Tab-separated table of C-alpha atoms in Angstrom:
chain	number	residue	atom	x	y	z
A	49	UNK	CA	91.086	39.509	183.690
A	50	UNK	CA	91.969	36.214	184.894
A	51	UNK	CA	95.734	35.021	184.209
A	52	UNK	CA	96.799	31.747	183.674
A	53	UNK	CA	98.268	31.025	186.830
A	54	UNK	CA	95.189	32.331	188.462
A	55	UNK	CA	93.067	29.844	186.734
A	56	UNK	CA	95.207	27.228	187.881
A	57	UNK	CA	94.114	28.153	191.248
A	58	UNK	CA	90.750	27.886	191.000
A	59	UNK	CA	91.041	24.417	189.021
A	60	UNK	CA	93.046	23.619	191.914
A	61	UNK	CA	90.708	24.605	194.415
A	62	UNK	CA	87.530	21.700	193.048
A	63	UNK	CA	88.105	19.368	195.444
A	64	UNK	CA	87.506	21.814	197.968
A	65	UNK	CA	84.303	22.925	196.426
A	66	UNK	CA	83.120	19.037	195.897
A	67	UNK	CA	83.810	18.418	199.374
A	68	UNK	CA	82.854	21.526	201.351
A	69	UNK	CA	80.832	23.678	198.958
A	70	UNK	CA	77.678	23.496	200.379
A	71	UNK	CA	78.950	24.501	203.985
A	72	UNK	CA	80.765	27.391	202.683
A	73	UNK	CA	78.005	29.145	200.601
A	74	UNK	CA	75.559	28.167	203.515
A	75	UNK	CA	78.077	30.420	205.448
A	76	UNK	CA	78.269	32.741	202.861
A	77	UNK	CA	74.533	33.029	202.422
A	78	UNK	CA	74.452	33.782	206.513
A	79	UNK	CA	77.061	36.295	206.695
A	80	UNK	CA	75.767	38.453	203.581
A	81	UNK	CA	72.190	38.215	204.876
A	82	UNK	CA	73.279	39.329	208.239
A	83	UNK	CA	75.134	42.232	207.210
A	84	UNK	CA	73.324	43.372	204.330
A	85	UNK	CA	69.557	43.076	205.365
A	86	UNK	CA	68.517	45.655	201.790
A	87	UNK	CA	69.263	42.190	199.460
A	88	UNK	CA	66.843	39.861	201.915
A	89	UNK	CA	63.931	40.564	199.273
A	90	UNK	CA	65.747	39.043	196.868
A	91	UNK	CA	65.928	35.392	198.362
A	92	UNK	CA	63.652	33.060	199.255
A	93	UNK	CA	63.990	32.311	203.190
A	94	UNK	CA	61.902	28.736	202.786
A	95	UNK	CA	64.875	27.872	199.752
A	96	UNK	CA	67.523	28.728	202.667
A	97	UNK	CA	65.815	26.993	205.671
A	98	UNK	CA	65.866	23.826	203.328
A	99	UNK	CA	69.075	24.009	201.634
A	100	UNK	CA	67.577	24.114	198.233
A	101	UNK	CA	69.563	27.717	197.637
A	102	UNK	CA	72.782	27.231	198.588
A	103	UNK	CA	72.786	23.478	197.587
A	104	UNK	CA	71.944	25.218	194.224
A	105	UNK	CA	74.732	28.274	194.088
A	106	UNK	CA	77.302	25.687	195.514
A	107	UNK	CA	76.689	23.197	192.213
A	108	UNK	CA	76.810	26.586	190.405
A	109	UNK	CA	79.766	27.674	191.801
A	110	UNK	CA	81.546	24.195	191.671
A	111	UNK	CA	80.289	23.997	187.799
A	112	UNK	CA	81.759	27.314	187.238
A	113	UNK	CA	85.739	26.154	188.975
A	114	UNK	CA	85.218	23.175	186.832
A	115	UNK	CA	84.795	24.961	183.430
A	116	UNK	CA	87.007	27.996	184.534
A	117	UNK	CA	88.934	27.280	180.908
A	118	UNK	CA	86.068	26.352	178.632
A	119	UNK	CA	82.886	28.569	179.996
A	120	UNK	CA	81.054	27.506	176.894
A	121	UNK	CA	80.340	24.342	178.552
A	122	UNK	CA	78.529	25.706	181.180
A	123	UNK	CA	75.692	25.586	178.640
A	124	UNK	CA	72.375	27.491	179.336
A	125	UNK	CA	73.075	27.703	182.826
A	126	UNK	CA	73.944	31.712	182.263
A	127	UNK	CA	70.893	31.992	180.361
A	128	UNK	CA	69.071	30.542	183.182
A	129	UNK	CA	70.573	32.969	185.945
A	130	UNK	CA	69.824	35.926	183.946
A	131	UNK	CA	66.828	35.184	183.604
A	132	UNK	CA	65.700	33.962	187.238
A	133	UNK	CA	67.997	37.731	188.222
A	134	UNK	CA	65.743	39.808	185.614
A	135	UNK	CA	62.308	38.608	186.808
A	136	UNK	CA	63.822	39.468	190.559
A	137	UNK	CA	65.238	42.607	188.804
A	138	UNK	CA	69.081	42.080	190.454
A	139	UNK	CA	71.120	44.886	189.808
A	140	UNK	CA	74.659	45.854	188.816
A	141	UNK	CA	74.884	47.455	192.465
A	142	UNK	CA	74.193	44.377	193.827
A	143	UNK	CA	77.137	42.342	192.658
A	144	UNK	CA	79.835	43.676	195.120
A	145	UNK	CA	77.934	42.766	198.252
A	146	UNK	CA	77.865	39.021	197.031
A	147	UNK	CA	81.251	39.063	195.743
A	148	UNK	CA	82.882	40.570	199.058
A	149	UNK	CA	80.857	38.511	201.513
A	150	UNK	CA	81.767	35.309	199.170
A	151	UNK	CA	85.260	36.288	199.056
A	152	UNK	CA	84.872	36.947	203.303
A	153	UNK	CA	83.446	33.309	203.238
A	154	UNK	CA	86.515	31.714	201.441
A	155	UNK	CA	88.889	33.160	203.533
A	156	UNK	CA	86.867	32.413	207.241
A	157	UNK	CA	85.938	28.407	206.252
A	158	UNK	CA	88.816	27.371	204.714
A	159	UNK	CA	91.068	29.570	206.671
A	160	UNK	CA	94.234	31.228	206.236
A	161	UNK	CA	96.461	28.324	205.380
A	162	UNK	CA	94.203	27.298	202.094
A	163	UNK	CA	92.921	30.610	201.449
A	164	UNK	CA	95.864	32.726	201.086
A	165	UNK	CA	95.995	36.302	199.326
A	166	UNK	CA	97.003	34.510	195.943
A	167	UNK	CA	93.727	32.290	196.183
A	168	UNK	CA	91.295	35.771	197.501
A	169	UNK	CA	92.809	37.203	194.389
A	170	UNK	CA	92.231	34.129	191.939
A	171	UNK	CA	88.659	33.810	193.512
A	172	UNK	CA	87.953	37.472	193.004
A	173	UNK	CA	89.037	38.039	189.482
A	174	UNK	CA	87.096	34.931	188.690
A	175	UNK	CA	84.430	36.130	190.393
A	176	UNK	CA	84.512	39.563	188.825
A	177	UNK	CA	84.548	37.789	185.199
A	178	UNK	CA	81.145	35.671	186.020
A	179	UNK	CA	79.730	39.250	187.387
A	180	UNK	CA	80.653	41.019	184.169
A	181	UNK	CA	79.159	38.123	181.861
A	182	UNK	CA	75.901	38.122	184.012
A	183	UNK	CA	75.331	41.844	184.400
A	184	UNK	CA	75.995	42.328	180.444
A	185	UNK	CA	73.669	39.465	179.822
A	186	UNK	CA	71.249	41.093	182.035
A	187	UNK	CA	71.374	44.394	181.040
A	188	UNK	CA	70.801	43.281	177.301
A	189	UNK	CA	67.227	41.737	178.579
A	190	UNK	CA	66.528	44.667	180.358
A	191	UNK	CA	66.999	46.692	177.482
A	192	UNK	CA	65.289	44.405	175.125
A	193	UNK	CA	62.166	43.965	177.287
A	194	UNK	CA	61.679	47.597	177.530
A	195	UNK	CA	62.186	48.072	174.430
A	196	UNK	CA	59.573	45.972	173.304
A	197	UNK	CA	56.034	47.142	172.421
A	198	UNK	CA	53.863	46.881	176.293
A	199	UNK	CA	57.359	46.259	177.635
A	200	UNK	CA	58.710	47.997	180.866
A	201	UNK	CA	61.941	48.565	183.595
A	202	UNK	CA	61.436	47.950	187.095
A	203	UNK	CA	57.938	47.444	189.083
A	204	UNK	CA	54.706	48.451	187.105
A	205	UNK	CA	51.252	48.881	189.284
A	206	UNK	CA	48.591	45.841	188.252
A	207	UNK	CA	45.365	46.012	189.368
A	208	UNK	CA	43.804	42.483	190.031
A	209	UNK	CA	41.017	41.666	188.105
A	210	UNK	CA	39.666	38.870	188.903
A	211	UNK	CA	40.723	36.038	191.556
A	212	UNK	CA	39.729	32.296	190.713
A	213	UNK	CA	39.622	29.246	192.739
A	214	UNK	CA	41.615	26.545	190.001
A	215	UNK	CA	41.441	23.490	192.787
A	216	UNK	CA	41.431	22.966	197.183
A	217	UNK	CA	45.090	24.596	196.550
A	218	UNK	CA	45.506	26.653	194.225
A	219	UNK	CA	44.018	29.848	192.594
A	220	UNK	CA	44.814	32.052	189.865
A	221	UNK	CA	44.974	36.038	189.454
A	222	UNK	CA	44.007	37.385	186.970
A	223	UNK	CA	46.528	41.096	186.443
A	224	UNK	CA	45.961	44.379	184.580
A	225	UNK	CA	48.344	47.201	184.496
A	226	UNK	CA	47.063	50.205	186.241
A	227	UNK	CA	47.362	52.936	183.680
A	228	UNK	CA	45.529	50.617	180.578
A	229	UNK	CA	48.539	50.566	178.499
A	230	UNK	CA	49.585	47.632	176.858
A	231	UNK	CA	51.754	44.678	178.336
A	232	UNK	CA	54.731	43.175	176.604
A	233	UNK	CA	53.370	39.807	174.942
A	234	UNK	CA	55.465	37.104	177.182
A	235	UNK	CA	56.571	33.822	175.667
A	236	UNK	CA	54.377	30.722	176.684
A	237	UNK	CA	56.663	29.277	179.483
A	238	UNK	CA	57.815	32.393	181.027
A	239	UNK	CA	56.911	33.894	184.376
A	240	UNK	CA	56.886	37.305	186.467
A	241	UNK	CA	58.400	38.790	189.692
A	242	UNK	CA	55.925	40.290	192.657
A	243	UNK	CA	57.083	42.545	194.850
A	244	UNK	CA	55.429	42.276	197.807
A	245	UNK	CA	54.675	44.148	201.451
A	246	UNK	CA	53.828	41.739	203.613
A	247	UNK	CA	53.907	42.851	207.523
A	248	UNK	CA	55.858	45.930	206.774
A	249	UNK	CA	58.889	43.604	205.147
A	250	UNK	CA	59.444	43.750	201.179
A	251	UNK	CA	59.537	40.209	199.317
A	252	UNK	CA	60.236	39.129	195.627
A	253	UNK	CA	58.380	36.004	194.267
A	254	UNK	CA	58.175	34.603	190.841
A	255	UNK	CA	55.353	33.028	189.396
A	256	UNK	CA	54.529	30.994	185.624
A	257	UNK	CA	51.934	32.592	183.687
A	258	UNK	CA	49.804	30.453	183.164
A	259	UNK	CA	47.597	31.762	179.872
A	260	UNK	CA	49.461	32.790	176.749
A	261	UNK	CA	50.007	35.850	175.903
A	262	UNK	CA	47.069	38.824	174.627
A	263	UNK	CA	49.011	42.081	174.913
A	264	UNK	CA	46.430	42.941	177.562
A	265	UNK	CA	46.520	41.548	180.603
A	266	UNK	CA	48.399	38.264	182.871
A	267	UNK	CA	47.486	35.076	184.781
A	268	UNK	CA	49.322	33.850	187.211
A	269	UNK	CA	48.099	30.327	189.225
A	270	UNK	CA	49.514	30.130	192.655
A	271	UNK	CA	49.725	27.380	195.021
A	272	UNK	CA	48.827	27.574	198.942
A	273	UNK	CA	52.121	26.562	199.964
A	274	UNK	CA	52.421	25.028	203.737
A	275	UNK	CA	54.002	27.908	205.485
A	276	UNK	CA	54.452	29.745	202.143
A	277	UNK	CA	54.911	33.498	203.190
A	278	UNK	CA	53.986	34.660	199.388
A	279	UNK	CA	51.655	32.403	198.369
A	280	UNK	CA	49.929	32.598	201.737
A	281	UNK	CA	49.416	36.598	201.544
A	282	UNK	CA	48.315	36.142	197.805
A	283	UNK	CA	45.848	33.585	198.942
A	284	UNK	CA	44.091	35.028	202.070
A	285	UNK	CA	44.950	39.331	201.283
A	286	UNK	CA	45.273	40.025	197.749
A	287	UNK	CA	41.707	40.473	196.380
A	288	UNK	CA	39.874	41.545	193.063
A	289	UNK	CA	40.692	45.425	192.711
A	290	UNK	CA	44.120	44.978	194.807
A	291	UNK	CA	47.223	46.100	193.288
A	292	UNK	CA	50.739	44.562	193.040
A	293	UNK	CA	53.916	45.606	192.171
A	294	UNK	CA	54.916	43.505	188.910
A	295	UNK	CA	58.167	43.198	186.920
A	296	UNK	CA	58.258	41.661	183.473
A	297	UNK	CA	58.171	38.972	182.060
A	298	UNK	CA	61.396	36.663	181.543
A	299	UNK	CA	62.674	32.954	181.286
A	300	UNK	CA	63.625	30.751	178.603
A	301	UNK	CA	61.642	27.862	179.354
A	302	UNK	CA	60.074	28.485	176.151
A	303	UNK	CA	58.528	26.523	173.284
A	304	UNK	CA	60.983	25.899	170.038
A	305	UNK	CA	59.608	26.436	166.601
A	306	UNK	CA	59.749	23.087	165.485
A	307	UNK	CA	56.335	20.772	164.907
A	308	UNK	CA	57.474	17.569	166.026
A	309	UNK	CA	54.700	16.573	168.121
A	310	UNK	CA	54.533	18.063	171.913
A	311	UNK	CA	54.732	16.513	175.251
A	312	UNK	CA	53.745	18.224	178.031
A	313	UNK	CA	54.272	16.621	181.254
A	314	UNK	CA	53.459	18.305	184.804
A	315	UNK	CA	52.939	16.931	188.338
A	316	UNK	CA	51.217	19.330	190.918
A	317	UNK	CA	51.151	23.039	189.990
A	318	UNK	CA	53.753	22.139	187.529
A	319	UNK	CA	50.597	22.477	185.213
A	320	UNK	CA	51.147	26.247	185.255
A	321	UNK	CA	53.490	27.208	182.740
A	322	UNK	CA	52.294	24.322	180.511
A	323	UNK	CA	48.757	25.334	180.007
A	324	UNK	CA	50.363	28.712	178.271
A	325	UNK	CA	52.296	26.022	176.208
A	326	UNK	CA	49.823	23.888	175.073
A	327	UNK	CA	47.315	27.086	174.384
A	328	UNK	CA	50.300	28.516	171.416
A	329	UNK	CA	50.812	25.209	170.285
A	330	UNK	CA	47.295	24.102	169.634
A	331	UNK	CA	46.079	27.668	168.029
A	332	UNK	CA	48.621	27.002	165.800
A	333	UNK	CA	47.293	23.936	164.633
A	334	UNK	CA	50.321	22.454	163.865
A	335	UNK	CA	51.375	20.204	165.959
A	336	UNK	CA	49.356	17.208	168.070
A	337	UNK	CA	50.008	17.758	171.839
A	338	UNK	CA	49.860	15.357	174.681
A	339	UNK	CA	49.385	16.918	177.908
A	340	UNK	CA	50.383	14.102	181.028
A	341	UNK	CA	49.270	15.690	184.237
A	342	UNK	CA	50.178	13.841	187.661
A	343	UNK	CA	47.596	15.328	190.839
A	344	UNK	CA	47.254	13.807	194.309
A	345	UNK	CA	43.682	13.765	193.308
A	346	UNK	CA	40.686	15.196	192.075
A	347	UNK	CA	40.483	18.011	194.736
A	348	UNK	CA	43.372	19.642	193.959
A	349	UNK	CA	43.685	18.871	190.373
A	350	UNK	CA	43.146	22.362	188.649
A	351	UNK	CA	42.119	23.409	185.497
A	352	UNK	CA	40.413	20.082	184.762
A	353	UNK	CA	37.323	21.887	183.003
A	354	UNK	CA	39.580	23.295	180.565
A	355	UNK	CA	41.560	20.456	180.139
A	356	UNK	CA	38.011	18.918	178.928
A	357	UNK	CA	36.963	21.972	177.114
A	358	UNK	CA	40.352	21.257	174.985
A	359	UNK	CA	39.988	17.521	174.094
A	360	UNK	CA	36.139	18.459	172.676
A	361	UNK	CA	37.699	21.570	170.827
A	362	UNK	CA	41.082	20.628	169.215
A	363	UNK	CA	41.274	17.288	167.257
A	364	UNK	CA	45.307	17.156	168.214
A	365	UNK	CA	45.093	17.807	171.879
A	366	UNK	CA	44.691	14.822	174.108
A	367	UNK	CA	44.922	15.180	178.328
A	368	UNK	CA	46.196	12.166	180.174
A	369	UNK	CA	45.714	12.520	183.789
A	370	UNK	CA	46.830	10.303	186.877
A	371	UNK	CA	45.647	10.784	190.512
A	372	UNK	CA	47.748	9.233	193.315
A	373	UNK	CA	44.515	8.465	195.451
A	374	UNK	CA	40.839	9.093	195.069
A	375	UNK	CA	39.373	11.775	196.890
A	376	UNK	CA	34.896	12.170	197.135
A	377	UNK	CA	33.094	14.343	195.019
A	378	UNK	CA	35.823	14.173	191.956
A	379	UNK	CA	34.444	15.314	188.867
A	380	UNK	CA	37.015	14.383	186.200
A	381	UNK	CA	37.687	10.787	185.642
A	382	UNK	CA	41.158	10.046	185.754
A	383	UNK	CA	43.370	7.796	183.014
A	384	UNK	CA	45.499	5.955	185.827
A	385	UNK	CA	45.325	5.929	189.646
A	386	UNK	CA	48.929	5.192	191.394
A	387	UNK	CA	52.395	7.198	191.230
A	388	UNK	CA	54.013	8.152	187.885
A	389	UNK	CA	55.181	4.858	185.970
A	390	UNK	CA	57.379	4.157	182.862
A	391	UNK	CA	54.493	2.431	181.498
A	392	UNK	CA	52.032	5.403	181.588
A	393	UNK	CA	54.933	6.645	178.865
A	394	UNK	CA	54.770	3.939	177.006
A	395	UNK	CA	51.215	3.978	176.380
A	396	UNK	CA	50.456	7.228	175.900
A	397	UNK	CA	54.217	8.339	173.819
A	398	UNK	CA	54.060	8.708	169.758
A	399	UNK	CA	55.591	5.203	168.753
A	400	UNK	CA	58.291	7.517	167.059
A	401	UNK	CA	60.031	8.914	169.885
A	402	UNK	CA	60.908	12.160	167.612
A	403	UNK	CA	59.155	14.518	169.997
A	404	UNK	CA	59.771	17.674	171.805
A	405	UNK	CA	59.180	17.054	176.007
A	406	UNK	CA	58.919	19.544	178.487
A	407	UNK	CA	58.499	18.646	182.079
A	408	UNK	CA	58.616	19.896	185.262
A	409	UNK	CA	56.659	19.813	188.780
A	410	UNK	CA	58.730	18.260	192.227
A	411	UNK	CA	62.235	17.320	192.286
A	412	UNK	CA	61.896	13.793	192.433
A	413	UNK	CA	58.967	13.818	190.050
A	414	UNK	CA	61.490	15.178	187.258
A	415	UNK	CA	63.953	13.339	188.079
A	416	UNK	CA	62.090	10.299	187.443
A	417	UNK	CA	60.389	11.949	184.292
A	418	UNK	CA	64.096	11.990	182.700
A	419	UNK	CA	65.500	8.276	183.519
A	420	UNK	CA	62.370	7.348	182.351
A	421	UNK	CA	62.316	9.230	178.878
A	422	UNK	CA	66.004	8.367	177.946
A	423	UNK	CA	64.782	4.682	178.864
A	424	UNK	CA	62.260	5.245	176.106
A	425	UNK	CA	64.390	6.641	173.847
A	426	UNK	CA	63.481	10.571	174.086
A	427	UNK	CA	66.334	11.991	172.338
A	428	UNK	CA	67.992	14.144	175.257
A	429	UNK	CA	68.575	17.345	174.158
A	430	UNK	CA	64.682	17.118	173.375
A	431	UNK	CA	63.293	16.599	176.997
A	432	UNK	CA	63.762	19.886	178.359
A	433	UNK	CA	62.674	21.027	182.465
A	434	UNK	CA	62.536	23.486	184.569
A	435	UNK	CA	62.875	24.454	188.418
A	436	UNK	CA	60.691	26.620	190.147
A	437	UNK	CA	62.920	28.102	192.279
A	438	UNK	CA	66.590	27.357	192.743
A	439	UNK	CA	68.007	24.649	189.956
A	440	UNK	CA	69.528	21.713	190.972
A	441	UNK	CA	70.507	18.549	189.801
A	442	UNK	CA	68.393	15.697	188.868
A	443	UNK	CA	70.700	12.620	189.605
């Protein structure tokens, strides 16, 4: 348990971590990969060859020294490690081989002088606290998910049913469990872990599921990614009849219960997890639903048919869509041609700005979707977002 004085230590140690953060958990990230190749499944190498990883765990960490006294301000971030941990199914056995090489880092970058045995020991009965808190949080889901009628531990064999072309880019798979049973009915908004074999080397992907739930089977919609190493073997190897090592189910990207009218906005593939959203809110019938969709153009602008099928079906679902060029042979028309503007918002908002948001697609694409709604008066705490992959920080 942490004391007093050991807190003080860590406080005392921010401006370090505002400074030098990022270089140290790059280092740390380097030196635990390198010595402990059995956790390399478990991280993405594109988020570590761009620095989205350890830009993110250094902001977490940082957040974390910040708070050291008053955790509960930390907020959902917890909530949204567990979850991002369960779908990668992270283990209690894995926590000592981060702590120790984290604790290795400390002491090699800021050397002895800063990091002397009273900060190693601060740093590593703070860092034992955030391990108990996650793998109690994490053990709770695991218990609750396979618990749960359909629900399972671990990898489960799917067969894949069928394999769709959605756009130029992206195509979804359509997932069946192998032995017929049931599947645990996920929330609209959540996603699953892969684990894949791909050139004899084990690798971990999550992906949104992109239908809502049936009890029966999964969709997942997957984007060729330029030099993606999962979505690349998904596209090109995995096949109707091919089977795949799934985990369940988790995130809590999830729609509230309220029916304040719903805004869906999504650039790119983006549109994944809020086609399951829009599908529970509008066979509810309770609530109207916007759905603002941002595509580089007609070509790679999936799902368009059903985004059609929807407007002639359901009087309170209306799809605004906006390419960034033209491309030939497009067959939906689009509402706006250009990059995302405050004024597409304005036009195509409720006049009461009493709505529930959810956004997500690129970094700089959110982060423009969230000036922009607090310039319009979207109460905060109703525009909610997601990252796919590492979170970070939308200045």
């Amino acid at each position: 348990m942490l004391t007093s004085t050991q807190r003080d230590i860590i406080k005392a140690t921010v401006p370090l971590l505002e400074t030098g953060g990022e270089a140290l958990i790059t280092y740390f990230y380097q030196l635990m990969l390198d010595t402990h190749p059995e956790v390399r499944p478990l991280f993405n190498e594109a988020h570590q060859a761009n620095g989205s990883q350890p830009r993110a765990l250094a902001n977490g960490v940082l957040m974390y020294a910040r708070n050291i006294d008053r955790l509960e301000n930390l907020g959902g971030l917890a909530s949204q490690i567990i979850n991002k941990h369960v779908a990668l199914q992270i283990l209690p056995e894995h926590y000592p081989i981060v702590g120790s090489c984290l604790l290795q880092a400390i002491r090699e970058v800021l050397g002895a002088e800063i990091a002397t045995d009273e900060v190693i020991a601060a740093w590593a009965a703070a860092y034992q606290q955030l391990a108990d808190i996650l793998i109690a949080g994490e053990q709770s889901v695991y218990d609750a998910i396979a618990a749960a009628p359909g629900g399972w531990r671990g990898g489960r064999q799917f067969t894949v049913l069928r394999k769709v072309a959605e756009s130029a880019e992206i195509t979804s798979f359509y997932l069946a469990p192998t032995d017929h049973q049931p599947v645990i009915r996920h929330k609209a908004g959540q996603y699953i872990g892969l684990r894949l074999m791909i050139d004899g080397k084990e690798v971990r992907r999550n992906y949104s599921l992109s239908e809502q739930a049936d009890g029966v089977r999964y969709r997942i919609s997957v984007k060729r990614e330029l030099g993606g190493l999962a979505s690349t073997y998904l596209h090109d190897h995995v096949e109707a009849g091919s089977s795949l090592d799934v985990f369940p189910p988790s995130g809590d990207f999830t729609l509230n219960d309220h029916i304040k009218p719903l805004i869906l906005i999504s650039g790119g593939v983006g549109i994944t997890p809020t086609l399951a959203m829009a599908e529970q809110a509008l066979e509810s019938g309770e609530r109207p639903v916007t759905f603002i969709h941002y595509a580089r153009n007609g070509q790679v602008h999936a799902f368009s048919d059903l985004l059609r099928s929807w407007q002639q079906r359901y009087p309170l679902f209306k799809a605004r869509v906006v390419y960034a060029e033209r491309a030939d042979h497009e067959v939906y028309t689009p509402d706006a041609i250009g990059f995302p503007l405050i004024t597409h918002l304005e036009q195509w908002l409720p006049a009461d700005r009493d709505v529930d948001v959810y956004f997500l697609g690129p970094k700089p694409f959110m982060a423009f979707m969230k000036r922009a709604l607090k310039d319009l008066g979207v109460p905060e705490k109703q525009a909610r977002y997601e990252f796919f992959g590492p979170a970070q920080a939308l200045a």
